[in-house]
Amino acid sequence: MKSYKLGIIGAGVIADFHAQAIQAMDGAELVAAFARKDEKAQTFADNYGCTGYSDLNEFLHHPEMEVVTICSVSGVHLEHTTAAARAGKHIICEKPLEVTTERIDQMIRICEENKVTLSGVFPRRFNDSTHIFKKVIDEGRLGKIVLCDTAIKWWRSQEYYDSGAWRGTWELDGGGALMNQSIHTIDLMLHLLGNVKSVSASGGLEAHQGIEVEDVAVATVEFKSGARGVIQASTACFSNTGLPASIHICGN
């Protein structure tokens, strides 16, 4: 089995998850990490037994590194993807890929031009339960799909948004309850039901201060298959234990 050597851009909470996942994988080795601040880069590197860099160019020229996982703030994914692609590195990028479709299109084009792979992180597609659900739908065991309810009724404290100046901004966070907290469940909905024909939606900021993005949103969706659906998404639904995200699909 080939062993791939990987590097991580970013040293926050998500980067920890990536580092732990790489260490748990056969055929993968974490060799380098980049963070803007030297102290943060070195602390992360010490924790995971790799080389730390605070210079992006030096990081991208780490010997034998083939793949880069991008765990930086959403609004700089394009910048980091561009640098990594031009250095000939394959790219795994955290969600959301970027904050606008135009910037995502640029990422795709740059990776195609440099003949490197760009992949997003949407792990719920690979759950055993998802595989079973998808197979049942594709085999027609639910009949004609007519309705889908997608609900993500979560809570994020004010402290969560206050923990970073980029959080809750259009420029760097790209959105709120939909773009960040609900993205995996919405992606799963699209994976199961296919492409969308039309969307009607509204959103607002109801429970938090000092942010620009929505903490509650609702949408009605018409799929190309003819099925209809509803999306409810929020970070303003207080719960001590947390409410599970859910998808309910009905056929006849």
XYZ file of N, CA and C in Angstrom:
756
model
N 0.832 -1.194 0.000
C 0.000 0.000 0.000
C 0.867 1.245 0.000
N 0.547 2.194 -0.890
C 1.281 3.444 -0.923
C 0.990 4.260 0.329
N 1.999 4.897 0.880
C 1.821 5.768 2.042
C 1.910 7.220 1.595
N 0.808 7.956 1.780
C 0.754 9.356 1.376
C 1.214 10.242 2.530
N 1.984 11.256 2.181
C 2.466 12.209 3.178
C 1.623 13.476 3.075
N 1.011 13.865 4.197
C 0.049 14.966 4.209
C 0.512 16.114 5.087
N 0.034 17.302 4.736
C 0.235 18.486 5.557
C -1.093 19.164 5.823
N -1.174 19.902 6.913
C -2.406 20.589 7.302
C -2.174 22.096 7.314
N -3.080 22.839 6.687
C -3.089 24.300 6.773
C -4.126 24.685 7.822
N -3.661 25.301 8.898
C -4.533 25.649 10.010
C -4.165 24.846 11.237
N -4.456 25.402 12.405
C -4.090 24.727 13.652
C -5.179 24.886 14.705
N -6.422 25.006 14.255
C -7.536 25.155 15.186
C -8.192 23.818 15.503
N -9.442 23.894 15.969
C -10.165 22.696 16.400
C -10.324 21.696 15.265
N -10.704 22.168 14.078
C -10.913 21.266 12.950
C -9.603 20.612 12.540
N -8.518 21.360 12.605
C -7.212 20.786 12.270
C -6.862 19.633 13.203
N -7.243 19.736 14.467
C -7.021 18.629 15.404
C -7.739 17.363 14.926
N -8.991 17.513 14.477
C -9.737 16.363 13.970
C -9.036 15.741 12.763
N -8.544 16.588 11.861
C -7.849 16.085 10.676
C -6.576 15.348 11.075
N -5.819 15.924 11.998
C -4.568 15.303 12.432
C -4.838 13.930 13.053
N -5.848 13.860 13.899
C -6.182 12.590 14.540
C -6.658 11.555 13.517
N -7.415 12.007 12.520
C -7.893 11.096 11.479
C -6.730 10.562 10.645
N -5.803 11.443 10.301
C -4.637 11.019 9.516
C -3.817 9.998 10.297
N -3.623 10.260 11.577
C -2.839 9.338 12.389
C -3.514 7.977 12.530
N -4.838 7.945 12.427
C -5.577 6.684 12.571
C -5.667 5.902 11.265
N -5.245 6.507 10.159
C -5.392 5.878 8.844
C -4.172 5.048 8.476
N -4.425 3.928 7.815
C -3.342 3.195 7.164
C -3.004 3.899 5.855
N -1.733 3.973 5.538
C -1.324 4.567 4.273
C -1.292 6.081 4.274
N -1.269 6.695 5.445
C -1.204 8.156 5.537
C -0.255 8.557 6.653
N 0.475 9.626 6.426
C 1.423 10.127 7.420
C 1.364 11.653 7.456
N 1.125 12.216 8.627
C 1.137 13.664 8.792
C 2.587 14.124 8.956
N 3.041 14.961 8.028
C 4.447 15.367 8.050
C 4.653 16.852 8.332
N 3.610 17.692 8.133
C 3.808 19.134 8.279
C 2.499 19.829 8.620
N 2.616 20.994 9.250
C 1.460 21.826 9.582
C 1.842 23.291 9.442
N 0.885 24.086 8.976
C 1.098 25.530 8.823
C 0.087 26.310 9.654
N 0.561 27.309 10.373
C -0.279 28.299 11.046
C 0.411 29.645 10.925
N -0.357 30.715 10.908
C 0.232 32.040 10.713
C 1.176 32.437 11.837
N 0.847 32.026 13.055
C 1.687 32.355 14.203
C 2.635 31.196 14.488
N 3.931 31.531 14.605
C 4.942 30.499 14.780
C 4.689 29.651 16.026
N 4.296 30.297 17.133
C 4.077 29.565 18.373
C 2.953 28.535 18.204
N 1.889 28.925 17.522
C 0.768 28.011 17.314
C 1.174 26.855 16.402
N 1.952 27.167 15.376
C 2.421 26.126 14.461
C 3.290 25.105 15.188
N 4.187 25.597 16.042
C 5.096 24.689 16.749
C 4.365 23.850 17.793
N 3.397 24.450 18.475
C 2.619 23.696 19.463
C 1.851 22.575 18.788
N 1.224 22.893 17.657
C 0.475 21.880 16.912
C 1.411 20.779 16.426
N 2.558 21.170 15.890
C 3.531 20.194 15.387
C 4.043 19.291 16.498
N 4.300 19.868 17.661
C 4.756 19.065 18.802
C 3.695 18.057 19.230
N 2.441 18.466 19.188
C 1.347 17.578 19.604
C 1.197 16.376 18.679
N 1.513 16.576 17.383
C 1.239 15.521 16.409
C 2.494 14.978 15.720
N 3.651 15.350 16.209
C 4.885 14.753 15.717
C 5.216 15.070 14.279
N 4.959 16.313 13.861
C 5.277 16.714 12.496
C 6.097 18.010 12.533
N 6.395 18.571 11.378
C 7.163 19.817 11.292
C 6.213 21.001 11.192
N 6.438 22.023 12.013
C 5.586 23.201 11.998
C 6.190 24.332 11.192
N 5.327 25.060 10.482
C 5.755 26.195 9.654
C 4.832 27.380 9.892
N 5.402 28.582 9.879
C 4.602 29.803 9.873
C 4.785 30.559 8.560
N 5.546 29.983 7.630
C 5.728 30.516 6.278
C 5.065 29.542 5.307
N 4.021 30.007 4.603
C 3.242 29.114 3.741
C 4.089 28.528 2.622
N 4.945 29.318 2.028
C 5.780 28.827 0.930
C 6.719 27.721 1.402
N 7.331 27.905 2.569
C 8.208 26.867 3.114
C 7.413 25.593 3.411
N 6.231 25.759 3.948
C 5.362 24.610 4.229
C 5.078 23.823 2.958
N 4.718 24.530 1.881
C 4.342 23.855 0.639
C 5.523 23.184 -0.048
N 6.725 23.493 0.369
C 7.914 22.843 -0.178
C 8.510 21.833 0.792
N 7.700 21.406 1.764
C 8.169 20.358 2.671
C 8.473 19.104 1.849
N 9.604 18.457 2.077
C 10.009 17.304 1.260
C 8.971 16.188 1.248
N 8.616 15.746 0.050
C 7.770 14.579 -0.213
C 6.287 14.786 0.115
N 5.887 15.934 0.635
C 4.472 16.152 0.945
C 3.669 16.190 -0.355
N 2.606 15.360 -0.415
C 1.816 15.226 -1.640
C 0.415 15.811 -1.531
N -0.137 15.796 -0.327
C -1.533 16.178 -0.120
C -1.605 17.213 0.996
N -2.460 18.227 0.795
C -2.673 19.261 1.801
C -4.141 19.243 2.205
N -4.421 19.246 3.496
C -5.790 19.425 3.968
C -5.923 20.856 4.489
N -6.954 21.543 4.036
C -7.135 22.959 4.358
C -8.174 23.089 5.467
N -7.725 23.588 6.609
C -8.575 23.745 7.796
C -8.561 25.187 8.283
N -8.334 26.104 7.381
C -8.279 27.521 7.732
C -9.673 28.134 7.693
N -9.769 29.422 7.974
C -11.038 30.148 7.936
C -11.628 30.077 6.526
N -12.930 29.913 6.434
C -13.597 29.644 5.152
C -13.251 30.658 4.071
N -13.200 31.924 4.438
C -13.004 32.980 3.455
C -11.604 33.093 2.897
N -10.664 32.249 3.342
C -9.311 32.238 2.759
C -8.998 30.895 2.112
N -10.005 30.038 1.949
C -9.778 28.744 1.301
C -9.281 28.910 -0.125
N -9.805 29.892 -0.845
C -9.352 30.131 -2.221
C -7.869 30.456 -2.242
N -7.442 31.331 -1.363
C -6.026 31.719 -1.290
C -5.143 30.497 -1.031
N -5.527 29.678 -0.065
C -4.702 28.523 0.285
C -4.770 27.433 -0.782
N -5.932 27.257 -1.396
C -6.057 26.291 -2.489
C -5.188 26.694 -3.664
N -5.207 27.975 -4.011
C -4.398 28.468 -5.127
C -2.921 28.190 -4.897
N -2.439 28.506 -3.701
C -1.021 28.294 -3.393
C -0.676 26.810 -3.426
N -1.538 25.970 -2.848
C -1.262 24.533 -2.804
C -1.309 23.912 -4.197
N -2.294 24.305 -5.001
C -2.415 23.754 -6.351
C -1.216 24.126 -7.201
N -0.788 25.356 -7.109
C 0.376 25.795 -7.892
C 1.657 25.119 -7.432
N 1.667 24.629 -6.198
C 2.812 23.870 -5.700
C 2.684 22.383 -6.036
N 1.598 22.012 -6.743
C 1.427 20.640 -7.186
C 0.867 19.693 -6.149
N 0.204 20.234 -5.130
C -0.343 19.390 -4.061
C -1.816 19.087 -4.307
N -2.204 17.842 -4.071
C -3.622 17.508 -4.054
C -4.247 18.089 -2.786
N -5.557 18.391 -2.849
C -6.179 19.204 -1.798
C -7.440 18.551 -1.257
N -7.517 18.456 0.067
C -8.745 18.123 0.787
C -9.138 19.378 1.549
N -10.320 19.925 1.264
C -10.704 21.212 1.841
C -11.929 21.074 2.724
N -11.839 21.643 3.912
C -12.964 21.627 4.847
C -14.162 22.390 4.274
N -15.322 22.076 4.845
C -16.540 22.785 4.461
C -16.584 24.151 5.149
N -17.282 25.115 4.570
C -17.661 25.132 3.155
C -16.422 25.326 2.295
N -16.459 24.873 1.050
C -15.280 25.040 0.206
C -14.840 26.504 0.154
N -15.768 27.411 0.028
C -15.490 28.853 0.077
C -16.800 29.565 0.406
N -16.784 30.892 0.379
C -17.943 31.643 0.848
C -18.880 32.101 -0.271
N -18.472 31.942 -1.543
C -19.357 32.239 -2.670
C -19.131 31.194 -3.755
N -20.140 31.000 -4.598
C -19.983 30.053 -5.700
C -18.918 30.528 -6.685
N -18.777 31.857 -6.832
C -17.753 32.373 -7.738
C -16.357 31.975 -7.273
N -16.118 32.071 -5.973
C -14.802 31.706 -5.442
C -14.583 30.183 -5.510
N -15.643 29.413 -5.321
C -15.531 27.956 -5.475
C -15.198 27.604 -6.923
N -15.841 28.272 -7.873
C -15.540 28.031 -9.286
C -14.071 28.330 -9.588
N -13.537 29.382 -8.982
C -12.121 29.688 -9.162
C -11.239 28.572 -8.620
N -11.595 28.033 -7.454
C -10.839 26.930 -6.869
C -10.823 25.730 -7.809
N -11.992 25.378 -8.339
C -12.090 24.234 -9.244
C -11.229 24.460 -10.479
N -11.320 25.654 -11.055
C -10.565 25.958 -12.275
C -9.048 25.903 -12.030
N -8.612 26.462 -10.904
C -7.182 26.474 -10.587
C -6.656 25.057 -10.396
N -7.430 24.202 -9.756
C -6.995 22.818 -9.547
C -6.973 22.048 -10.870
N -7.940 22.301 -11.737
C -7.938 21.657 -13.052
C -6.724 22.099 -13.862
N -6.419 23.391 -13.819
C -5.279 23.912 -14.577
C -3.962 23.309 -14.097
N -3.872 23.031 -12.817
C -2.631 22.493 -12.249
C -2.666 20.969 -12.090
N -3.743 20.361 -12.605
C -3.865 18.897 -12.641
C -3.705 18.257 -11.257
N -4.384 18.866 -10.271
C -4.424 18.282 -8.926
C -5.883 18.046 -8.538
N -6.090 17.134 -7.604
C -7.430 16.791 -7.140
C -7.883 17.753 -6.056
N -9.131 18.200 -6.149
C -9.763 19.010 -5.102
C -10.954 18.234 -4.560
N -10.966 17.988 -3.259
C -12.098 17.275 -2.660
C -12.591 18.026 -1.436
N -13.904 17.981 -1.210
C -14.505 18.606 -0.040
C -14.741 17.575 1.053
N -14.944 18.053 2.264
C -15.149 17.167 3.407
C -16.641 17.065 3.706
N -17.251 15.971 3.229
C -18.666 15.692 3.482
C -18.802 14.234 3.919
N -18.340 13.930 5.137
C -18.198 12.519 5.568
C -19.510 11.778 5.752
N -20.627 12.485 5.930
C -21.875 11.765 6.200
C -22.342 10.955 4.991
N -21.839 11.281 3.811
C -22.168 10.477 2.640
C -21.638 9.050 2.778
N -20.643 8.868 3.638
C -19.986 7.568 3.738
C -20.427 6.772 4.962
N -21.390 7.289 5.719
C -21.923 6.522 6.844
C -22.628 5.259 6.334
N -22.572 4.198 7.117
C -23.276 2.965 6.740
C -24.767 3.217 6.553
N -25.341 4.030 7.446
C -26.772 4.316 7.354
C -27.112 5.061 6.068
N -26.223 5.956 5.629
C -26.449 6.682 4.379
C -26.435 5.725 3.200
N -25.485 4.803 3.211
C -25.396 3.822 2.118
C -26.684 3.013 2.020
N -27.205 2.593 3.153
C -28.444 1.808 3.176
C -29.623 2.645 2.679
N -29.715 3.879 3.182
C -30.813 4.785 2.811
C -30.790 5.078 1.312
N -29.606 5.362 0.783
C -29.458 5.665 -0.636
C -29.846 4.464 -1.489
N -29.435 3.281 -1.080
C -29.751 2.063 -1.829
C -31.256 1.818 -1.858
N -31.914 2.022 -0.722
C -33.365 1.840 -0.645
C -34.088 2.788 -1.603
N -33.648 4.041 -1.642
C -34.271 5.028 -2.528
C -34.024 4.672 -3.991
N -32.744 4.375 -4.325
C -32.389 4.093 -5.716
C -33.080 2.841 -6.242
N -33.342 1.866 -5.374
C -34.018 0.638 -5.792
C -35.536 0.803 -5.872
N -36.039 1.969 -5.477
C -37.467 2.234 -5.568
C -38.294 1.594 -4.474
N -37.642 1.194 -3.388
C -38.381 0.510 -2.322
C -39.288 1.462 -1.543
N -39.059 2.773 -1.673
C -39.952 3.752 -1.055
C -40.983 4.270 -2.056
N -40.995 3.694 -3.250
C -41.895 4.176 -4.281
C -41.437 5.520 -4.827
N -42.389 6.302 -5.284
C -42.069 7.652 -5.767
C -41.871 8.564 -4.558
N -40.714 9.214 -4.481
C -40.437 10.128 -3.369
C -41.244 11.404 -3.573
N -41.998 11.790 -2.554
C -42.872 12.958 -2.685
C -42.519 14.075 -1.703
N -41.903 13.730 -0.563
C -41.718 14.756 0.473
C -40.447 14.485 1.273
N -39.772 15.576 1.663
C -38.563 15.475 2.478
C -38.543 16.611 3.499
N -38.387 16.255 4.773
C -38.217 17.243 5.839
C -36.776 17.175 6.327
N -36.070 18.302 6.284
C -34.691 18.382 6.751
C -34.638 19.392 7.886
N -34.199 18.951 9.055
C -34.226 19.824 10.235
C -32.887 19.808 10.957
N -32.369 21.015 11.214
C -31.144 21.199 11.979
C -31.431 22.284 13.014
N -31.955 21.882 14.157
C -32.395 22.827 15.181
C -31.381 22.808 16.322
N -30.326 23.597 16.148
C -29.186 23.570 17.061
C -29.054 24.892 17.813
N -28.120 24.891 18.761
C -27.817 26.079 19.565
C -26.323 26.372 19.519
N -25.991 27.628 19.291
C -24.626 28.119 19.451
C -24.686 29.336 20.365
N -23.854 29.333 21.386
C -23.878 30.411 22.369
C -23.303 31.700 21.782
N -23.543 32.803 22.482
C -22.932 34.071 22.082
C -21.410 33.968 22.169
N -20.937 33.204 23.159
C -19.489 33.031 23.332
C -18.863 32.344 22.117
N -19.603 31.452 21.509
C -19.110 30.783 20.296
C -18.799 31.814 19.216
N -19.747 32.717 18.973
C -19.531 33.729 17.935
C -18.483 34.763 18.350
N -18.374 35.017 19.644
C -17.397 35.995 20.121
C -15.975 35.442 20.165
N -15.827 34.113 19.974
C -14.511 33.489 20.141
C -13.542 33.796 19.016
N -14.026 34.327 17.904
C -13.156 34.712 16.801
C -13.776 35.846 16.030
N -12.969 36.843 15.679
C -13.503 38.018 14.991
C -14.083 37.666 13.621
N -13.653 36.559 13.040
C -14.140 36.156 11.726
C -15.502 35.474 11.794
N -15.858 34.947 12.964
C -17.105 34.194 13.072
C -18.314 35.114 12.865
N -19.276 34.622 12.105
C -20.497 35.383 11.891
C -20.353 36.543 10.927
N -19.256 36.569 10.133
C -19.076 37.619 9.129
C -19.321 37.038 7.741
N -19.846 37.863 6.854
C -20.051 37.414 5.480
C -18.721 37.180 4.785
N -17.736 38.015 5.073
C -16.461 37.946 4.354
C -15.693 36.660 4.645
N -15.645 36.241 5.901
C -14.782 35.118 6.270
C -15.542 33.863 6.702
N -16.753 34.022 7.229
C -17.557 32.865 7.609
C -18.507 32.465 6.477
N -18.913 33.456 5.684
C -19.709 33.187 4.488
C -21.184 32.983 4.703
N -21.590 32.809 5.950
C -22.983 32.540 6.277
C -23.071 32.016 7.691
N -24.283 31.705 8.107
C -24.481 31.282 9.485
C -25.006 29.871 9.594
N -26.235 29.734 10.098
C -26.807 28.421 10.381
C -26.855 27.528 9.146
N -27.076 28.098 7.963
C -27.125 27.290 6.747
C -25.735 26.908 6.259
N -24.873 27.888 6.087
C -23.548 27.657 5.496
C -22.670 26.774 6.371
N -22.790 26.902 7.667
C -21.868 26.220 8.562
C -22.484 25.032 9.291
N -23.456 25.265 10.138
C -23.980 24.175 10.950
C -24.833 23.183 10.150
N -25.544 23.647 9.134
C -26.489 22.781 8.422
C -25.929 22.161 7.154
N -24.725 22.527 6.782
C -24.212 22.174 5.461
C -24.132 20.664 5.247
N -23.748 19.905 6.281
C -23.614 18.461 6.124
C -24.970 17.793 5.909
N -25.973 18.243 6.637
C -27.302 17.645 6.507
C -27.933 18.027 5.175
N -27.740 19.256 4.744
C -28.264 19.683 3.442
C -27.557 18.929 2.319
N -26.242 18.730 2.447
C -25.514 17.942 1.455
C -26.062 16.519 1.406
N -26.370 15.963 2.564
C -26.924 14.612 2.621
C -28.292 14.564 1.934
N -29.095 15.592 2.144
C -30.386 15.685 1.474
C -30.213 15.675 -0.045
N -29.262 16.454 -0.551
C -29.013 16.503 -1.996
C -28.489 15.167 -2.511
N -27.648 14.515 -1.718
C -27.114 13.211 -2.098
C -28.234 12.184 -2.242
N -29.202 12.250 -1.364
C -30.282 11.269 -1.357
C -31.372 11.576 -2.385
N -31.685 12.863 -2.580
C -32.830 13.228 -3.421
C -32.451 13.834 -4.769
N -31.194 14.201 -4.962
C -30.788 14.712 -6.264
C -30.902 16.219 -6.399
N -30.823 16.682 -7.630
C -30.737 18.110 -7.909
C -32.053 18.842 -7.614
N -31.898 20.142 -7.382
C -33.025 21.004 -7.002
C -33.461 21.851 -8.192
N -34.770 21.980 -8.341
C -35.338 22.811 -9.407
C -35.539 24.241 -8.941
N -36.061 24.430 -7.718
C -36.323 25.788 -7.234
C -36.296 25.818 -5.712
N -36.018 27.011 -5.172
C -35.962 27.215 -3.722
C -36.616 28.547 -3.394
N -37.405 28.558 -2.326
C -37.928 29.801 -1.766
C -37.560 29.814 -0.287
N -36.913 30.894 0.179
C -36.374 30.856 1.544
C -36.398 32.225 2.202
N -36.314 32.196 3.525
C -36.127 33.426 4.299
C -35.297 33.093 5.520
N -34.610 34.104 6.028
C -33.773 33.900 7.212
C -33.644 35.188 7.990
N -33.130 35.067 9.208
C -32.964 36.259 10.029
C -32.026 36.002 11.197
N -31.737 37.071 11.919
C -30.881 37.021 13.102
C -31.762 37.298 14.310
N -31.966 36.273 15.150
C -32.962 36.364 16.200
C -32.408 36.228 17.619
N -31.260 35.574 17.800
C -30.838 35.239 19.160
C -29.410 35.661 19.503
N -28.693 36.266 18.576
C -27.303 36.623 18.828
C -27.047 38.081 18.460
N -25.974 38.622 19.033
C -25.611 40.018 18.780
C -24.218 40.080 18.144
N -24.021 41.158 17.378
C -22.686 41.446 16.865
C -22.244 40.590 15.697
N -23.166 39.848 15.070
C -22.808 39.081 13.883
C -23.667 39.537 12.711
N -23.217 39.207 11.508
C -23.876 39.686 10.302
C -24.804 38.641 9.675
N -24.627 37.388 10.049
C -25.265 36.294 9.322
C -26.507 35.778 10.054
N -27.223 34.864 9.413
C -28.476 34.354 9.965
C -28.237 33.304 11.048
N -29.097 33.307 12.062
C -29.093 32.206 13.020
C -30.388 31.402 12.950
N -31.257 31.745 12.009
C -32.458 30.948 11.735
C -32.834 31.122 10.261
N -33.224 30.021 9.619
C -33.624 30.076 8.213
C -34.580 28.939 7.914
N -35.508 29.212 6.999
C -36.426 28.173 6.526
C -36.480 28.252 5.003
N -36.708 27.100 4.376
C -36.793 27.076 2.916
C -37.751 25.991 2.467
N -38.447 26.253 1.373
C -39.200 25.210 0.685
C -38.449 24.892 -0.608
N -38.359 23.613 -0.914
C -37.526 23.145 -2.019
C -38.357 22.282 -2.954
N -38.196 22.482 -4.265
C -38.762 21.582 -5.259
C -37.604 20.902 -5.984
N -37.579 19.593 -5.936
C -36.526 18.823 -6.588
C -36.891 18.548 -8.045
N -35.880 18.287 -8.857
C -36.126 17.999 -10.267
C -36.949 16.736 -10.452
N -36.915 15.856 -9.458
C -37.702 14.626 -9.513
C -39.196 14.882 -9.328
N -39.535 16.087 -8.841
C -40.919 16.407 -8.527
C -41.213 16.387 -7.044
N -40.319 15.812 -6.250
C -40.500 15.810 -4.798
C -40.399 17.229 -4.250
N -41.076 17.457 -3.123
C -40.988 18.738 -2.423
C -40.317 18.516 -1.076
N -39.743 19.589 -0.546
C -39.083 19.466 0.743
C -39.083 20.759 1.523
N -38.789 20.638 2.802
C -38.675 21.780 3.701
C -37.351 21.682 4.445
N -36.658 22.794 4.564
C -35.434 22.865 5.360
C -35.673 23.829 6.513
N -35.399 23.387 7.733
C -35.401 24.257 8.910
C -33.990 24.228 9.499
N -33.379 25.389 9.629
C -31.999 25.454 10.101
C -31.849 26.579 11.109
N -31.156 26.279 12.212
C -31.002 27.319 13.232
C -29.835 27.028 14.157
N -29.252 28.093 14.681
C -28.343 28.015 15.830
C -28.954 28.782 16.998
N -30.276 28.967 16.946
C -30.981 29.727 17.983
C -31.982 28.869 18.750
N -31.902 27.540 18.606
C -32.822 26.634 19.291
C -32.136 26.085 20.536
N -32.382 26.705 21.670
C -31.655 26.325 22.888
C -32.043 24.922 23.344
N -31.012 24.155 23.703
C -31.221 22.818 24.250
C -30.019 22.461 25.108
N -30.271 21.909 26.287
C -29.170 21.491 27.155
C -28.425 20.288 26.597
N -29.122 19.440 25.876
C -28.513 18.207 25.382
C -28.237 18.238 23.881
N -28.842 19.173 23.178
C -28.668 19.238 21.736
C -29.683 18.371 21.017
N -30.264 18.902 19.968
C -31.246 18.177 19.170
C -30.555 17.567 17.959
N -30.835 16.316 17.638
C -30.167 15.690 16.486
C -30.673 16.256 15.167
N -29.762 16.415 14.210
C -30.180 16.750 12.853
C -30.932 15.568 12.273
N -31.906 15.845 11.409
C -32.724 14.754 10.901
C -33.166 14.985 9.461
N -33.385 13.887 8.748
C -33.990 13.908 7.417
C -35.099 12.867 7.401
N -36.297 13.284 7.045
C -37.434 12.365 6.896
C -37.847 12.379 5.432
N -37.885 11.225 4.811
C -38.237 11.113 3.391
C -39.451 10.210 3.260
N -40.443 10.676 2.490
C -41.695 9.931 2.314
C -41.903 9.599 0.841
N -42.384 8.364 0.589
C -42.756 7.954 -0.753
C -44.137 7.324 -0.754
N -44.603 6.957 -1.944
C -45.927 6.322 -2.005
C -45.895 5.057 -2.847
